[in-house]
């Protein structure tokens, strides 16, 4: 059976992330591993770029947990689910979905969270409170919606998380999926 994989958008396109002074992670080892094992790659759309564009600030899960953000996410996901169904009908298997832990959109096991984010930044007295971000044990909003739509479509798969600087760990998890 041939395998396909769904990847969070920024794993293939780091320029879609919120701007930072950090160098983007080099994902070539992951891409090379997928190509070596003849695994097809489907890049998920980035809901944050879709809604806010590239000149956006960072957000937390609470800011994305809105009807509009969820609707946009579902709209973006629907096309991907249709594509995955077509692959499955033609003998392919969805090996995994890979998200980005910590992301308010694409977190798998955790996402960034803060009750202090929101409002007019110029009137905030304690900017240190805004800088404190927690990580809750909830997926990002986009991944939550993706998981629900996959389940509704009867598509079972594994959700894996890239958490930064642990690419070898992610590749080992993928290895176990194809060589249990």
Coordinates of C-alpha atoms in Angstrom, one line a residue:
X1 CA 0.0 0.0 0.0
X2 CA 1.2 3.5 -0.8
X3 CA 1.3 6.1 2.0
X4 CA 0.5 9.8 2.1
X5 CA 1.1 12.3 4.9
X6 CA -0.5 15.6 5.8
X7 CA 2.0 18.2 7.0
X8 CA 1.4 21.5 8.7
X9 CA 2.0 24.3 6.2
X10 CA 5.0 25.8 7.9
X11 CA 7.0 22.6 7.9
X12 CA 7.4 23.0 4.2
X13 CA 7.2 26.8 4.1
X14 CA 8.8 28.5 7.2
X15 CA 8.1 31.9 5.8
X16 CA 4.4 31.5 6.6
X17 CA 5.2 31.6 10.4
X18 CA 4.9 34.7 12.5
X19 CA 8.0 36.7 11.9
X20 CA 10.9 36.2 14.3
X21 CA 14.6 36.8 14.4
X22 CA 15.3 33.1 14.7
X23 CA 16.5 31.1 11.7
X24 CA 13.8 28.8 10.3
X25 CA 14.3 25.1 11.1
X26 CA 15.9 23.0 8.4
X27 CA 13.3 20.4 7.6
X28 CA 15.3 18.7 4.8
X29 CA 16.0 15.6 6.8
X30 CA 12.2 15.0 7.2
X31 CA 11.5 15.7 3.5
X32 CA 14.4 13.4 2.4
X33 CA 13.1 10.7 4.7
X34 CA 9.6 11.0 3.3
X35 CA 10.9 10.9 -0.3
X36 CA 13.3 8.0 0.4
X37 CA 10.3 6.0 1.6
X38 CA 8.0 7.1 -1.3
X39 CA 5.5 8.8 1.0
X40 CA 3.4 11.4 -0.7
X41 CA 3.2 14.8 0.9
X42 CA 0.1 16.9 1.2
X43 CA 0.7 20.4 2.6
X44 CA -2.1 21.7 4.8
X45 CA -3.2 25.3 4.3
X46 CA -2.2 27.8 7.0
X47 CA -5.3 29.3 8.5
X48 CA -3.3 32.0 10.3
X49 CA -1.9 33.3 7.0
X50 CA -5.3 32.9 5.3
X51 CA -7.0 35.1 7.9
X52 CA -4.3 37.5 9.0
X53 CA -1.6 37.4 6.3
X54 CA 2.1 37.5 6.8
X55 CA 2.3 40.7 8.8
X56 CA 0.6 39.3 11.9
X57 CA 1.4 39.2 15.6
X58 CA 1.7 35.9 17.4
X59 CA -1.6 34.7 18.9
X60 CA -2.7 32.2 21.5
X61 CA -5.3 29.4 21.4
X62 CA -8.0 31.6 23.1
X63 CA -7.8 34.2 20.3
X64 CA -8.4 31.5 17.7
X65 CA -11.2 29.7 19.5
X66 CA -13.9 31.7 17.7
X67 CA -16.7 30.7 15.3
X68 CA -15.1 32.6 12.4
X69 CA -11.6 31.0 12.9
X70 CA -13.2 27.5 13.2
X71 CA -15.3 28.1 10.1
X72 CA -12.3 29.2 8.0
X73 CA -10.4 26.2 9.3
X74 CA -13.2 23.8 8.4
X75 CA -13.4 25.4 4.9
X76 CA -9.6 24.9 4.4
X77 CA -9.7 21.4 5.7
X78 CA -12.7 20.3 3.6
X79 CA -10.7 20.5 0.4
X80 CA -7.9 18.5 1.9
X81 CA -10.3 15.8 3.3
X82 CA -11.8 15.4 -0.2
X83 CA -8.3 15.0 -1.6
X84 CA -7.4 12.4 1.0
X85 CA -10.6 10.5 0.3
X86 CA -9.7 10.4 -3.4
X87 CA -6.2 8.9 -2.5
X88 CA -7.8 6.3 -0.2
X89 CA -10.3 5.3 -2.9
X90 CA -7.3 4.7 -5.1
X91 CA -5.4 2.4 -2.7
X92 CA -3.4 4.9 -0.6
X93 CA -3.3 5.1 3.2
X94 CA -3.1 8.3 5.3
X95 CA 0.0 7.4 7.3
X96 CA -0.1 10.4 9.6
X97 CA -0.8 14.0 10.2
X98 CA 2.2 16.1 11.5
X99 CA 1.5 19.2 13.4
X100 CA 3.6 21.7 15.4
X101 CA 3.3 21.4 19.2
X102 CA 2.9 24.8 20.9
X103 CA 1.1 26.3 17.9
X104 CA -2.3 27.8 18.7
X105 CA -3.5 26.4 15.3
X106 CA -1.4 23.3 14.6
X107 CA -0.5 22.0 18.0
X108 CA -1.2 18.3 18.4
X109 CA -0.6 17.6 22.1
X110 CA -0.3 21.2 23.4
X111 CA -0.9 24.7 22.3
X112 CA 0.1 28.1 23.6
X113 CA -2.4 29.8 25.8
X114 CA -2.9 33.0 27.8
X115 CA -5.8 34.6 29.5
X116 CA -3.9 38.0 29.4
X117 CA -3.8 38.3 25.6
X118 CA -6.4 40.7 24.0
X119 CA -7.3 44.3 24.2
X120 CA -5.5 47.5 23.4
X121 CA -1.8 46.8 23.9
X122 CA -1.0 50.5 24.7
X123 CA -3.1 50.5 27.8
X124 CA -1.7 47.3 29.4
X125 CA 0.1 48.2 32.6
X126 CA 1.9 44.9 33.1
X127 CA 3.5 43.9 29.8
X128 CA 5.3 41.1 31.7
X129 CA 1.9 39.4 32.2
X130 CA 1.4 39.4 28.4
X131 CA 4.8 37.9 27.8
X132 CA 4.0 34.9 30.1
X133 CA 2.5 32.2 27.8
X134 CA 1.3 28.9 29.2
X135 CA 1.0 25.7 27.2
X136 CA -2.2 23.8 27.7
X137 CA -2.7 20.1 27.0
X138 CA -5.1 20.8 24.1
X139 CA -4.6 20.7 20.4
X140 CA -4.5 23.9 18.3
X141 CA -7.8 24.9 16.9
X142 CA -7.0 23.9 13.3
X143 CA -5.8 20.4 14.4
X144 CA -8.8 20.0 16.6
X145 CA -11.1 20.8 13.5
X146 CA -9.0 18.5 11.3
X147 CA -9.3 15.6 13.7
X148 CA -13.0 16.1 13.9
X149 CA -13.4 16.1 10.1
X150 CA -11.2 13.1 9.6
X151 CA -13.3 11.2 12.2
X152 CA -16.6 12.3 10.6
X153 CA -15.2 11.1 7.2
X154 CA -14.3 7.7 8.7
X155 CA -10.6 8.3 8.2
X156 CA -8.3 6.9 10.9
X157 CA -4.7 8.1 11.2
X158 CA -2.1 9.0 13.7
X159 CA -1.3 12.6 14.7
X160 CA 2.4 13.3 15.4
X161 CA 3.9 16.5 16.6
X162 CA 7.1 18.3 15.8
X163 CA 8.1 20.3 18.8
X164 CA 11.2 22.1 17.5
X165 CA 14.8 20.8 17.5
X166 CA 13.6 17.2 17.8
X167 CA 13.4 16.2 14.1
X168 CA 15.2 12.9 14.8
X169 CA 12.5 11.9 17.3
X170 CA 9.8 12.7 14.8
X171 CA 11.5 10.6 12.1
X172 CA 11.9 7.7 14.6
X173 CA 8.1 7.9 15.2
X174 CA 7.5 7.8 11.5
X175 CA 9.9 4.8 11.2
X176 CA 7.8 2.9 13.7
X177 CA 4.7 3.5 11.6
X178 CA 6.1 1.9 8.5
X179 CA 8.2 -0.7 10.3
X180 CA 6.3 -1.6 13.5

